[in-house]
Short mmCIF file of C-alpha atoms in Angstrom, two decimals:
data_model
loop_
_atom_site.label_atom_id
_atom_site.label_comp_id
_atom_site.label_asym_id
_atom_site.label_seq_id
_atom_site.Cartn_x
_atom_site.Cartn_y
_atom_site.Cartn_z
CA MET A 1469 -30.87 136.62 -28.74
CA PRO A 1470 -31.57 139.76 -30.85
CA ASN A 1471 -28.57 141.77 -29.66
CA ASP A 1472 -29.32 145.01 -31.54
CA TYR A 1473 -32.86 145.10 -30.21
CA LEU A 1474 -31.60 144.25 -26.73
CA VAL A 1475 -29.31 147.30 -26.81
CA HIS A 1476 -32.16 149.53 -28.01
CA VAL A 1477 -34.50 148.42 -25.26
CA LEU A 1478 -31.85 148.72 -22.54
CA VAL A 1479 -30.63 152.16 -23.60
CA LEU A 1480 -34.08 153.62 -24.15
CA GLY A 1481 -35.41 151.99 -20.98
CA LEU A 1482 -32.65 153.40 -18.79
CA ALA A 1483 -32.89 156.87 -20.34
CA THR A 1484 -36.67 156.89 -19.95
CA THR A 1485 -36.46 155.80 -16.32
CA ALA A 1486 -33.92 158.56 -15.66
CA ALA A 1487 -36.29 161.11 -17.20
CA LEU A 1488 -39.37 159.90 -15.36
CA THR A 1489 -37.88 159.69 -11.86
CA PRO A 1490 -34.50 161.47 -11.74
CA PRO A 1491 -32.66 161.01 -8.41
CA ALA A 1492 -31.51 164.08 -6.49
CA ARG A 1493 -28.73 162.31 -4.55
CA PRO A 1494 -25.94 161.42 -4.71
CA ARG A 1495 -24.81 164.24 -6.96
CA PRO A 1496 -22.82 162.09 -9.45
CA LEU A 1497 -25.86 159.85 -9.96
CA ALA A 1498 -28.17 162.86 -10.27
CA ARG A 1499 -25.97 164.39 -12.96
CA ALA A 1500 -25.71 161.10 -14.83
CA ALA A 1501 -29.51 160.74 -14.73
CA PHE A 1502 -29.95 164.29 -16.01
CA LEU A 1503 -27.64 163.69 -18.96
CA ALA A 1504 -29.22 160.32 -19.74
CA GLY A 1505 -32.80 161.56 -19.61
CA MET A 1506 -32.44 165.13 -20.87
CA VAL A 1507 -33.50 164.55 -24.48
CA VAL A 1508 -36.04 161.86 -23.68
CA ASN A 1509 -37.80 164.16 -21.22
CA GLU A 1510 -38.37 166.87 -23.84
CA VAL A 1511 -39.23 164.72 -26.89
CA PRO A 1512 -40.68 161.49 -25.41
CA HIS A 1513 -43.09 161.09 -28.34
CA LEU A 1514 -40.17 160.87 -30.78
CA VAL A 1515 -38.38 158.34 -28.58
CA LEU A 1516 -41.62 156.33 -28.42
CA THR A 1517 -41.75 156.36 -32.22
CA LEU A 1518 -38.13 155.16 -32.36
CA LEU A 1519 -38.90 152.33 -29.93
CA ALA A 1520 -41.97 151.30 -31.94
CA LEU A 1521 -40.03 151.27 -35.21
CA SER A 1522 -37.23 149.26 -33.60
CA THR A 1523 -39.75 146.72 -32.31
CA VAL A 1524 -41.46 146.39 -35.70
CA ALA A 1525 -38.06 145.92 -37.37
CA ALA A 1526 -37.10 143.21 -34.85
CA VAL A 1527 -40.37 141.35 -35.47
CA TRP A 1528 -40.11 141.77 -39.25
CA SER A 1529 -36.54 140.48 -39.37
CA GLY A 1530 -37.34 137.46 -37.23
CA ASP A 1531 -35.07 138.52 -34.38
CA LEU A 1532 -37.99 138.22 -31.98
CA ARG A 1533 -39.32 134.69 -31.65
CA ARG A 1534 -41.65 132.82 -29.37
CA ASP A 1535 -39.11 132.18 -26.66
CA VAL A 1536 -38.47 133.41 -23.13
CA TRP A 1537 -35.81 136.00 -24.01
CA SER A 1538 -37.96 137.57 -26.71
CA GLY A 1539 -40.86 137.73 -24.29
CA VAL A 1540 -38.71 139.46 -21.70
CA LEU A 1541 -37.52 142.00 -24.28
CA LEU A 1542 -41.06 142.72 -25.45
CA ALA A 1543 -42.16 143.17 -21.84
CA GLY A 1544 -39.28 145.63 -21.30
CA ALA A 1545 -40.20 147.53 -24.47
CA THR A 1546 -43.84 147.70 -23.39
CA ALA A 1547 -42.89 149.05 -19.97
CA THR A 1548 -40.67 151.66 -21.59
CA GLY A 1549 -43.49 152.61 -23.94
CA VAL A 1550 -45.87 153.13 -21.02
CA MET A 1551 -43.31 155.38 -19.31
CA LEU A 1552 -42.85 157.37 -22.53
CA ILE A 1553 -46.59 157.92 -22.79
CA ALA A 1554 -46.57 159.18 -19.19
CA LEU A 1555 -43.70 161.56 -20.05
CA THR A 1556 -45.60 162.85 -23.08
CA ARG A 1557 -48.76 163.52 -21.08
CA ARG A 1558 -46.70 165.32 -18.43
CA ALA A 1559 -44.92 167.52 -20.96
CA THR A 1560 -48.14 168.57 -22.69
CA ARG A 1561 -49.46 169.95 -19.39
CA SER A 1562 -46.95 172.80 -19.64
CA ARG A 1563 -49.36 175.16 -21.36
CA SER A 1564 -51.89 174.75 -18.56
CA ALA A 1565 -49.14 175.45 -16.03
CA ALA A 1566 -48.17 178.63 -17.89
CA GLY A 1567 -51.80 179.79 -17.96
CA ALA A 1568 -52.14 179.18 -14.23
CA ALA A 1569 -48.93 181.15 -13.58
CA LEU A 1570 -50.26 184.12 -15.55
CA ARG A 1571 -53.52 184.10 -13.63
CA ALA A 1572 -51.62 183.92 -10.33
CA ALA A 1573 -49.73 187.02 -11.43
CA GLY A 1574 -52.99 188.85 -12.01
CA ILE A 1575 -52.77 188.68 -15.81
CA ASP A 1576 -56.15 187.66 -17.14
CA ARG A 1577 -55.13 186.52 -20.59
CA ALA A 1578 -54.38 182.97 -21.76
CA PRO A 1579 -51.27 182.06 -23.74
CA ALA A 1580 -51.65 181.76 -27.48
CA ARG A 1581 -53.08 178.50 -28.75
CA ARG A 1582 -50.60 176.49 -30.76
CA SER A 1583 -50.86 173.21 -32.60
CA VAL A 1584 -49.67 170.47 -30.27
CA TRP A 1585 -48.59 168.45 -33.26
CA ARG A 1586 -46.61 171.26 -34.89
CA THR A 1587 -44.55 171.60 -31.71
CA ALA A 1588 -44.25 167.82 -31.51
CA LEU A 1589 -42.91 167.47 -35.03
CA THR A 1590 -40.54 170.47 -35.10
CA PRO A 1591 -38.54 170.38 -31.86
CA LEU A 1592 -35.12 171.18 -33.31
CA PRO A 1593 -34.28 174.87 -32.80
CA PHE A 1594 -33.18 175.62 -36.34
CA ARG A 1595 -32.92 179.29 -37.16
CA PRO A 1596 -35.72 180.47 -39.49
CA ARG A 1597 -34.60 181.81 -42.86
CA SER A 1598 -36.23 185.12 -42.02
CA VAL A 1599 -33.72 185.60 -39.17
CA GLN A 1600 -30.12 186.72 -39.75
CA ARG A 1601 -27.33 185.93 -37.28
CA LEU A 1602 -24.24 188.13 -36.95
CA ARG A 1603 -21.63 186.05 -35.14
CA ASN A 1604 -18.86 186.70 -32.64
CA LEU A 1605 -19.00 190.46 -32.33
CA ARG A 1606 -16.65 191.85 -29.67
CA TYR A 1607 -17.86 193.62 -26.57
CA GLY A 1608 -14.43 193.35 -24.87
CA ASP A 1609 -10.87 192.23 -25.49
CA HIS A 1610 -11.05 188.77 -23.87
CA ARG A 1611 -11.77 185.85 -26.23
CA ARG A 1612 -14.90 185.01 -24.18
CA GLN A 1613 -16.29 188.54 -24.50
CA ARG A 1614 -18.19 187.81 -27.68
CA LEU A 1615 -21.83 188.01 -28.70
CA ASP A 1616 -24.16 187.18 -31.57
CA VAL A 1617 -26.89 189.46 -32.87
CA LEU A 1618 -30.06 187.91 -34.29
CA ARG A 1619 -32.40 190.13 -36.28
CA ARG A 1620 -34.92 189.82 -39.06
CA ARG A 1621 -33.48 189.96 -42.57
CA ASP A 1622 -35.91 192.64 -43.73
CA ARG A 1623 -34.40 194.94 -41.08
CA PRO A 1624 -37.45 196.39 -39.29
CA THR A 1625 -36.73 199.27 -36.91
CA GLY A 1626 -38.02 200.31 -33.52
CA GLY A 1627 -38.28 196.81 -32.08
CA PRO A 1628 -37.37 195.89 -28.50
CA LEU A 1629 -34.00 194.45 -27.52
CA LEU A 1630 -33.34 191.14 -25.74
CA VAL A 1631 -29.95 190.29 -24.18
CA TYR A 1632 -29.45 186.61 -23.27
CA PHE A 1633 -26.77 184.88 -21.15
CA HIS A 1634 -26.11 181.13 -21.32
CA GLY A 1635 -25.74 178.63 -18.50
CA GLY A 1636 -22.92 176.30 -17.53
CA GLY A 1637 -22.30 176.87 -13.82
CA TYR A 1638 -19.85 179.70 -14.61
CA PHE A 1639 -17.22 177.17 -15.71
CA SER A 1640 -18.60 176.11 -19.11
CA GLY A 1641 -21.25 177.02 -21.64
CA SER A 1642 -21.75 178.70 -24.98
CA LYS A 1643 -24.04 181.20 -26.65
CA ASN A 1644 -24.76 178.50 -29.25
CA TRP A 1645 -26.58 176.05 -26.96
CA GLU A 1646 -29.60 177.03 -24.89
CA GLY A 1647 -32.40 179.49 -25.49
CA ARG A 1648 -32.31 179.38 -29.28
CA GLY A 1649 -36.05 178.79 -29.61
CA LEU A 1650 -36.70 181.92 -27.54
CA LEU A 1651 -34.22 184.03 -29.51
CA HIS A 1652 -35.59 182.88 -32.87
CA HIS A 1653 -39.18 183.52 -31.81
CA LEU A 1654 -38.54 187.10 -30.74
CA ALA A 1655 -36.27 187.85 -33.70
CA GLU A 1656 -39.04 186.69 -36.05
CA ARG A 1657 -41.38 189.14 -34.33
CA GLY A 1658 -38.99 192.00 -35.10
CA TRP A 1659 -36.93 192.08 -31.93
CA VAL A 1660 -33.15 192.40 -31.99
CA CYS A 1661 -31.70 189.61 -29.86
CA VAL A 1662 -28.19 189.49 -28.43
CA SER A 1663 -26.71 186.25 -27.09
CA ALA A 1664 -23.46 186.74 -25.14
CA THR A 1665 -20.70 184.63 -23.68
CA TYR A 1666 -18.71 185.76 -20.65
CA ARG A 1667 -15.48 184.90 -18.84
CA LEU A 1668 -15.49 181.62 -16.91
CA ARG A 1669 -14.01 180.00 -13.84
CA PRO A 1670 -11.28 179.47 -12.81
CA GLY A 1671 -9.76 182.30 -14.84
CA ALA A 1672 -12.54 184.68 -13.80
CA GLY A 1673 -14.55 185.16 -10.63
CA PHE A 1674 -17.86 186.60 -9.57
CA GLU A 1675 -16.93 190.26 -10.09
CA GLU A 1676 -15.70 189.48 -13.62
CA HIS A 1677 -19.00 187.74 -14.48
CA LEU A 1678 -20.95 190.75 -13.25
CA ALA A 1679 -18.68 193.11 -15.19
CA ASP A 1680 -19.15 191.10 -18.39
CA ALA A 1681 -22.93 191.12 -18.00
CA ALA A 1682 -22.88 194.89 -17.54
CA ALA A 1683 -20.52 195.33 -20.51
CA ALA A 1684 -22.66 193.18 -22.79
CA MET A 1685 -25.79 195.08 -21.76
CA ALA A 1686 -24.02 198.40 -22.38
CA TRP A 1687 -22.82 197.20 -25.81
CA ALA A 1688 -26.35 196.16 -26.73
CA ARG A 1689 -27.76 199.56 -25.82
CA THR A 1690 -24.96 201.45 -27.57
CA HIS A 1691 -25.28 199.46 -30.80
CA ALA A 1692 -29.06 198.97 -30.73
CA ALA A 1693 -29.87 201.60 -33.34
CA GLU A 1694 -27.47 200.24 -35.97
CA HIS A 1695 -29.28 196.88 -35.76
CA GLY A 1696 -32.74 198.42 -35.76
CA ALA A 1697 -33.62 198.16 -32.06
CA ASP A 1698 -35.02 200.66 -29.60
CA ALA A 1699 -32.38 201.00 -26.87
CA THR A 1700 -34.94 202.25 -24.38
CA THR A 1701 -36.82 198.93 -24.36
CA VAL A 1702 -34.56 196.11 -23.13
CA VAL A 1703 -35.38 192.68 -21.74
CA MET A 1704 -32.69 190.56 -20.09
CA ALA A 1705 -32.78 186.75 -20.03
CA GLY A 1706 -30.63 183.82 -19.01
CA SER A 1707 -30.54 180.10 -18.32
CA SER A 1708 -29.09 178.46 -15.19
CA ALA A 1709 -25.98 180.53 -14.32
CA GLY A 1710 -27.22 183.05 -16.89
CA ALA A 1711 -30.47 183.30 -14.91
CA HIS A 1712 -28.39 183.92 -11.77
CA LEU A 1713 -26.62 186.76 -13.59
CA THR A 1714 -29.93 188.10 -14.89
CA SER A 1715 -31.59 188.16 -11.47
CA LEU A 1716 -28.60 189.94 -9.91
CA TYR A 1717 -28.27 192.51 -12.68
CA ALA A 1718 -31.99 193.26 -12.69
CA LEU A 1719 -31.99 193.93 -8.94
CA ARG A 1720 -28.68 195.81 -8.82
CA ALA A 1721 -29.09 198.06 -11.88
CA THR A 1722 -29.73 201.78 -11.67
CA PRO A 1723 -33.02 203.08 -13.06
CA ASP A 1724 -31.32 204.01 -16.34
CA GLU A 1725 -29.81 200.52 -16.71
CA ARG A 1726 -32.66 198.39 -15.38
CA PRO A 1727 -34.31 196.13 -17.98
CA ALA A 1728 -38.06 196.29 -18.56
CA ALA A 1729 -38.31 192.61 -17.70
CA ALA A 1730 -36.07 189.75 -16.54
CA VAL A 1731 -36.50 186.17 -17.77
CA CYS A 1732 -34.92 183.47 -15.61
CA LEU A 1733 -34.96 179.87 -16.86
CA TYR A 1734 -34.03 177.05 -14.43
CA GLY A 1735 -31.75 179.39 -12.53
CA TYR A 1736 -29.44 178.95 -9.57
CA TYR A 1737 -30.23 181.64 -6.99
CA GLY A 1738 -27.90 180.87 -4.12
CA ARG A 1739 -24.52 182.38 -3.28
CA TYR A 1740 -21.55 182.12 -5.62
CA TYR A 1741 -18.92 179.44 -5.04
CA GLY A 1742 -17.35 179.73 -1.58
CA ARG A 1743 -19.22 182.92 -0.66
CA SER A 1744 -20.86 183.39 2.75
CA ALA A 1745 -23.26 185.83 4.37
CA GLU A 1746 -20.28 188.08 5.10
CA GLU A 1747 -19.57 188.73 1.41
CA THR A 1748 -19.06 192.39 0.51
CA VAL A 1749 -20.81 192.14 -2.88
CA ALA A 1750 -24.10 190.23 -2.77
CA SER A 1751 -23.97 187.13 -4.95
CA THR A 1752 -27.55 185.99 -4.38
CA PRO A 1753 -30.75 187.85 -5.33
CA PHE A 1754 -32.14 187.01 -1.88
CA ALA A 1755 -29.65 189.49 -0.38
CA LEU A 1756 -30.79 192.38 -2.60
CA PRO A 1757 -33.82 194.65 -2.20
CA ALA A 1758 -36.51 194.11 -4.81
CA SER A 1759 -38.74 197.16 -4.36
CA ASP A 1760 -37.55 198.57 -7.71
CA ALA A 1761 -37.41 195.22 -9.51
CA PRO A 1762 -38.67 194.99 -13.09
CA ALA A 1763 -41.28 192.46 -14.19
CA PHE A 1764 -39.99 188.89 -13.82
CA LEU A 1765 -40.74 185.60 -15.53
CA ILE A 1766 -39.22 182.68 -13.61
CA ALA A 1767 -39.57 179.21 -15.17
CA HIS A 1768 -38.37 176.04 -13.49
CA GLY A 1769 -38.99 172.32 -13.88
CA THR A 1770 -40.55 170.50 -10.94
CA LEU A 1771 -38.01 167.66 -11.26
CA ASP A 1772 -34.87 169.76 -11.84
CA ASN A 1773 -32.09 167.90 -9.99
CA TYR A 1774 -29.38 170.44 -10.89
CA THR A 1775 -30.87 173.63 -9.47
CA SER A 1776 -33.62 173.95 -6.89
CA ALA A 1777 -37.24 174.45 -7.87
CA ALA A 1778 -37.87 175.46 -4.24
CA ALA A 1779 -35.35 178.31 -4.56
CA ALA A 1780 -37.09 179.56 -7.72
CA ARG A 1781 -40.39 179.47 -5.84
CA ALA A 1782 -38.85 181.39 -2.93
CA LEU A 1783 -37.43 184.05 -5.26
CA ALA A 1784 -40.84 184.52 -6.85
CA ASP A 1785 -42.37 184.92 -3.38
CA LYS A 1786 -39.74 187.52 -2.45
CA LEU A 1787 -40.36 189.51 -5.61
CA ARG A 1788 -44.13 189.43 -5.16
CA ALA A 1789 -43.76 190.63 -1.58
CA GLU A 1790 -41.42 193.52 -2.39
CA SER A 1791 -42.11 194.57 -5.97
CA SER A 1792 -45.14 196.17 -7.58
CA GLN A 1793 -44.33 194.68 -10.98
CA PRO A 1794 -45.83 191.41 -12.31
CA VAL A 1795 -44.05 188.20 -11.31
CA VAL A 1796 -44.90 185.15 -13.41
CA HIS A 1797 -43.60 181.94 -11.88
CA VAL A 1798 -44.09 178.89 -14.11
CA GLU A 1799 -43.49 175.46 -12.58
CA LEU A 1800 -43.25 173.06 -15.49
CA PRO A 1801 -44.63 169.59 -14.65
CA GLY A 1802 -41.83 167.03 -14.86
CA GLY A 1803 -39.41 169.61 -16.22
CA GLN A 1804 -35.67 169.03 -15.85
CA HIS A 1805 -32.69 171.32 -16.21
CA ALA A 1806 -31.86 172.71 -19.68
CA PHE A 1807 -35.38 172.31 -21.06
CA ASP A 1808 -34.63 175.07 -23.59
CA LEU A 1809 -32.07 173.06 -25.57
CA VAL A 1810 -34.90 172.07 -27.92
CA ARG A 1811 -38.12 173.83 -28.84
CA SER A 1812 -40.34 171.44 -26.93
CA TRP A 1813 -43.80 171.77 -25.37
CA ARG A 1814 -42.20 173.18 -22.22
CA LEU A 1815 -40.17 175.90 -23.91
CA THR A 1816 -43.10 176.80 -26.16
CA ALA A 1817 -45.32 177.24 -23.09
CA VAL A 1818 -42.71 179.53 -21.51
CA ILE A 1819 -42.37 181.57 -24.72
CA ASP A 1820 -46.13 181.99 -24.93
CA ALA A 1821 -46.31 183.08 -21.28
CA LEU A 1822 -43.54 185.59 -21.94
CA ASP A 1823 -45.47 187.03 -24.89
CA VAL A 1824 -48.46 187.59 -22.61
CA LEU A 1825 -46.32 189.16 -19.86
CA LEU A 1826 -44.61 191.50 -22.32
CA ALA A 1827 -47.96 192.56 -23.72
CA ASP A 1828 -49.22 193.20 -20.19
CA ILE A 1829 -46.31 195.54 -19.42
CA ASP A 1830 -46.51 197.07 -22.93
CA VAL A 1831 -43.25 195.64 -24.25
CA GLY A 1832 -43.59 194.08 -27.68
CA ALA A 1833 -43.45 194.53 -31.38
CA GLY A 1834 -46.26 197.07 -31.67
CA ASN A 1835 -43.99 199.94 -32.79
CA ILE A 1836 -41.87 197.98 -35.23
CA ARG A 1837 -41.55 199.61 -38.63
CA THR A 1838 -40.61 197.38 -41.55
CA ALA A 1839 -38.64 198.94 -44.36
CA GLY A 1840 -38.83 195.92 -46.66
CA ALA A 1841 -41.79 194.17 -48.23
CA VAL A 1842 -41.76 191.05 -46.08
CA ASP A 1843 -45.07 190.92 -44.22
CA HIS A 1844 -45.00 187.19 -43.50
CA PRO A 1845 -41.46 185.99 -42.74
CA ASP A 1846 -40.36 182.80 -44.42
CA ARG A 1847 -40.30 180.25 -41.61
CA ARG A 1848 -38.21 177.66 -43.40
CA PRO A 1849 -35.33 176.65 -41.12
CA THR A 1850 -31.63 177.18 -41.64
CA ARG A 1851 -28.73 176.09 -39.50
#
């Protein structure tokens, strides 16, 4: 029996099945399925290529023969290949979903057209050479109160400011993981992007998370000019727990502090751990008025088994009912949690929808002034 090929088919088959039909219950199984299928779900075409190469190698080496076991393995590989094709077709529908979300928000402009193959072949979120990263700047005394600043190397001025908060359920996470494709995209356009960590459970609680978000936002505004940003034009973004923080801050902030837009990716929108309806400080955006809310972009995968797509839909409905600002709610077909770990078709669709939303509310790179001579940033990647 071709043992190496057997392992390939089993591992890829199980991971592909977990990506195609992730269970929601029981929770341990749901989390295991998410971890197993996370990468496959975002780059199924690359996994399909790996499976094809493995099969060709097994045939070429003579490991696969005309016997029952080889036939069973080939049948398993074929079934996995069919599932991977289905995953690929599902992922490439993300742009259509983003366009539909913009139209539902009353924005009559389609997302930018991109090469499907360029996205397919460059999914790793390497930082472009045109973008500089300043690491681990302090916005407080705690070791977790650190942030990175990403800006273009030619140092344009007058660009907007984005402040991003990572996910991790408030007990884990890093500013080095999610959202990098979004940060790199905006930094290339001349934005100044800030990616912040914050204190975590169990050493910190809900009030400390809120305080860290406010402190990071205040730091970004205070130091915007020295990095070339316009402190009056701020967008806030976050993934998972970071989206929870973003939604709360955007609805709680005073007019002077409120961001121009809030970007929430696969967020949790319920109450904080152990909190009830009697809590003195609201820990869910559903308990806060939204009449003065900024523009929102809410993106969630339809198959997210970590956080609820239904809750994201309900939050979008609440915002539309109470706010006069645009609310773009993108439901990504087949999307799972943490779809922004790589720059896949789904994340690209969300980025393009965000560009359209920002243009609609007049937040963008139109007033950026470049001091250097770089008109076309070098897009070669760097780690």
